[in-house]
Short mmCIF file of C-alpha atoms in Angstrom, two decimals:
data_model
loop_
_atom_site.label_atom_id
_atom_site.label_comp_id
_atom_site.label_asym_id
_atom_site.label_seq_id
_atom_site.Cartn_x
_atom_site.Cartn_y
_atom_site.Cartn_z
CA UNK R 1 -20.94 77.63 42.19
CA UNK R 2 -18.15 75.10 41.78
CA UNK R 3 -16.00 77.58 39.87
CA UNK R 4 -16.41 80.14 42.64
CA UNK R 5 -15.55 77.54 45.28
CA UNK R 6 -12.51 76.40 43.31
CA UNK R 7 -11.26 79.99 43.33
CA UNK R 8 -10.73 79.58 47.10
CA UNK R 9 -8.18 76.84 46.32
CA UNK R 10 -6.51 79.08 43.76
CA UNK R 11 -6.30 81.84 46.36
CA UNK R 12 -4.75 79.40 48.87
CA UNK R 13 -2.30 78.35 46.15
CA UNK R 14 -1.30 81.97 45.48
CA UNK R 15 -0.74 82.62 49.18
CA UNK R 16 0.77 79.32 50.32
CA UNK R 17 2.00 77.47 47.23
CA UNK R 18 0.63 74.88 44.84
CA UNK R 19 0.84 71.90 47.20
CA UNK R 20 -1.07 73.63 49.99
CA UNK R 21 -3.66 74.92 47.51
CA UNK R 22 -4.26 71.34 46.35
CA UNK R 23 -4.43 70.11 49.94
CA UNK R 24 -6.97 72.82 50.76
CA UNK R 25 -9.14 71.77 47.83
CA UNK R 26 -8.95 68.06 48.66
CA UNK R 27 -9.80 68.85 52.27
CA UNK R 28 -13.15 70.31 51.22
CA UNK R 29 -14.09 67.00 49.57
CA UNK R 30 -14.95 65.55 52.99
CA UNK R 31 -18.06 67.74 52.86
CA UNK R 32 -19.38 66.01 49.73
CA UNK R 33 -22.37 63.86 50.67
CA UNK R 34 -23.35 62.55 47.20
CA UNK R 35 -26.96 62.19 48.32
CA UNK R 36 -28.26 63.12 44.90
CA UNK R 37 -26.91 64.35 41.55
CA UNK R 38 -25.55 67.89 41.34
CA UNK R 39 -27.87 68.66 38.44
CA UNK R 40 -31.50 68.40 39.46
CA UNK R 41 -34.24 67.48 37.00
CA UNK R 42 -34.91 70.42 34.70
CA UNK R 43 -38.35 71.95 34.51
CA UNK R 44 -39.71 70.58 37.78
CA UNK R 45 -38.58 73.32 40.19
CA UNK R 46 -36.16 71.01 41.96
CA UNK R 47 -32.95 72.16 43.61
CA UNK R 48 -29.62 70.39 43.53
CA UNK R 49 -27.83 69.20 46.67
CA UNK R 50 -25.97 71.33 49.19
CA UNK R 51 -22.62 69.94 48.12
CA UNK R 52 -22.65 71.61 44.70
CA UNK R 53 -19.90 73.91 45.91
CA UNK R 54 -17.42 71.26 47.04
CA UNK R 55 -18.27 68.80 44.27
CA UNK R 56 -18.00 71.52 41.64
CA UNK R 57 -14.64 72.51 43.06
CA UNK R 58 -13.53 68.86 42.97
CA UNK R 59 -14.57 68.67 39.30
CA UNK R 60 -12.47 71.72 38.48
CA UNK R 61 -9.53 70.22 40.38
CA UNK R 62 -9.81 66.98 38.38
CA UNK R 63 -10.07 68.82 35.06
CA UNK R 64 -6.92 70.76 35.94
CA UNK R 65 -5.11 67.52 36.82
CA UNK R 66 -6.26 65.79 33.61
CA UNK R 67 -5.13 68.78 31.54
CA UNK R 68 -1.52 68.44 32.81
CA UNK R 69 -0.87 72.04 31.85
CA UNK R 70 -1.48 74.82 34.38
CA UNK R 71 -1.02 77.58 31.81
CA UNK R 72 -3.59 75.99 29.50
CA UNK R 73 -5.95 75.56 32.45
CA UNK R 74 -5.47 79.21 33.50
CA UNK R 75 -6.13 80.43 29.95
CA UNK R 76 -9.22 78.23 29.82
CA UNK R 77 -10.60 79.88 32.95
CA UNK R 78 -9.84 83.35 31.62
CA UNK R 79 -11.42 82.45 28.30
CA UNK R 80 -14.53 81.23 30.08
CA UNK R 81 -15.06 84.74 31.45
CA UNK R 82 -14.46 86.33 28.06
CA UNK R 83 -16.59 83.95 26.02
CA UNK R 84 -19.61 83.95 28.32
CA UNK R 85 -19.39 87.50 29.72
CA UNK R 86 -22.80 88.76 30.86
CA UNK R 87 -24.62 85.71 29.54
CA UNK R 88 -26.92 83.15 31.01
CA UNK R 89 -25.40 79.84 29.93
CA UNK R 90 -26.44 76.22 29.90
CA UNK R 91 -24.61 73.28 31.40
CA UNK R 92 -24.08 71.94 27.89
CA UNK R 93 -22.36 75.16 26.78
CA UNK R 94 -19.90 74.99 29.69
CA UNK R 95 -19.26 71.26 29.24
CA UNK R 96 -18.61 71.78 25.52
CA UNK R 97 -16.30 74.69 26.28
CA UNK R 98 -14.21 72.64 28.74
CA UNK R 99 -13.99 69.70 26.34
CA UNK R 100 -12.93 71.89 23.42
CA UNK R 101 -10.30 73.80 25.43
CA UNK R 102 -8.79 70.74 27.12
CA UNK R 103 -8.99 68.45 24.10
CA UNK R 104 -10.44 65.76 26.38
CA UNK R 105 -13.59 63.72 25.95
CA UNK R 106 -15.38 64.78 29.12
CA UNK R 107 -18.88 63.54 28.29
CA UNK R 108 -18.91 60.52 30.63
CA UNK R 109 -16.85 62.44 33.21
CA UNK R 110 -19.57 65.08 33.47
CA UNK R 111 -22.31 62.44 33.40
CA UNK R 112 -20.64 60.62 36.30
CA UNK R 113 -20.07 63.61 38.53
CA UNK R 114 -22.99 65.88 37.64
CA UNK R 115 -25.85 63.57 36.69
CA UNK R 116 -25.41 60.70 39.16
CA UNK R 117 -24.57 60.42 42.83
CA UNK R 118 -22.54 57.26 42.17
CA UNK R 119 -19.01 57.28 43.54
CA UNK R 120 -16.58 55.42 41.25
CA UNK R 121 -14.92 52.53 43.06
CA UNK R 122 -11.45 51.45 41.95
CA UNK R 123 -11.10 47.70 42.28
CA UNK R 124 -7.57 46.35 42.06
CA UNK R 125 -5.29 43.49 42.98
CA UNK R 126 -1.63 42.61 42.54
CA UNK R 127 -0.67 39.03 41.72
CA UNK R 128 2.39 37.61 40.03
CA UNK R 129 3.75 41.02 39.02
CA UNK R 130 0.43 42.05 37.47
CA UNK R 131 -1.65 45.01 38.63
CA UNK R 132 -5.25 44.26 37.74
CA UNK R 133 -7.77 47.07 37.95
CA UNK R 134 -11.17 48.37 36.89
CA UNK R 135 -13.82 50.84 38.02
CA UNK R 136 -17.22 49.80 39.31
CA UNK R 137 -20.22 51.98 40.11
CA UNK R 138 -19.74 54.10 36.99
CA UNK R 139 -21.67 55.32 33.97
CA UNK R 140 -20.88 53.78 30.57
CA UNK R 141 -17.63 55.09 29.12
CA UNK R 142 -16.28 56.59 32.35
CA UNK R 143 -12.54 56.67 32.87
CA UNK R 144 -10.23 58.79 34.98
CA UNK R 145 -6.43 58.77 34.85
CA UNK R 146 -4.86 57.68 38.13
CA UNK R 147 -1.16 57.80 39.04
CA UNK R 148 0.08 54.72 40.88
CA UNK R 149 3.50 54.39 42.48
CA UNK R 150 5.54 51.42 43.61
CA UNK R 151 9.25 51.15 44.32
CA UNK R 152 9.89 54.71 43.15
CA UNK R 153 8.23 54.11 39.77
CA UNK R 154 5.05 55.99 38.88
CA UNK R 155 2.68 54.98 36.11
CA UNK R 156 -0.63 56.41 34.98
CA UNK R 157 -3.47 53.97 34.56
CA UNK R 158 -6.81 54.71 32.92
CA UNK R 159 -9.33 52.38 34.53
CA UNK R 160 -12.67 51.78 32.86
CA UNK R 161 -15.49 49.39 33.66
CA UNK R 162 -13.56 46.64 31.88
CA UNK R 163 -10.82 44.74 33.69
CA UNK R 164 -7.27 45.69 32.66
CA UNK R 165 -3.78 44.78 33.80
CA UNK R 166 -0.21 46.02 33.54
CA UNK R 167 3.14 44.59 34.55
CA UNK R 168 3.88 45.60 38.12
#
């Protein structure tokens, strides 16, 4: 469902440009309620939440951003259709596919966004030319690259649950 929803953003991008496609996608995130995990308990006839569409689209957006290579991302999506054509697939198969094609360790990323309703909170402060940061409300091992800008300089930080700092 998330892949289908993300295709709306790709369509907006084709029509209106990359920036407006991204803005469209991010605009749908306001519909995410995070009342319960996207993946319901297996084997107990339980449905996931109504925001599987927007949250799934947000996950695809973040994977694209973490990949830093639109051509690689596009080929990954095309390969997804080829590799799993006319098959019923498991979540694990798709997660493994994305990890192998991006070269990223996405295990905790998927755990955070699919198996919990927790919203990562970035905690930060700036003191004496030091940017201190960490995530709270996360699963073990979760990290997500974040670009931060000050005075025309942009750096990418990779917060985890452990406190970190960089010169700022």
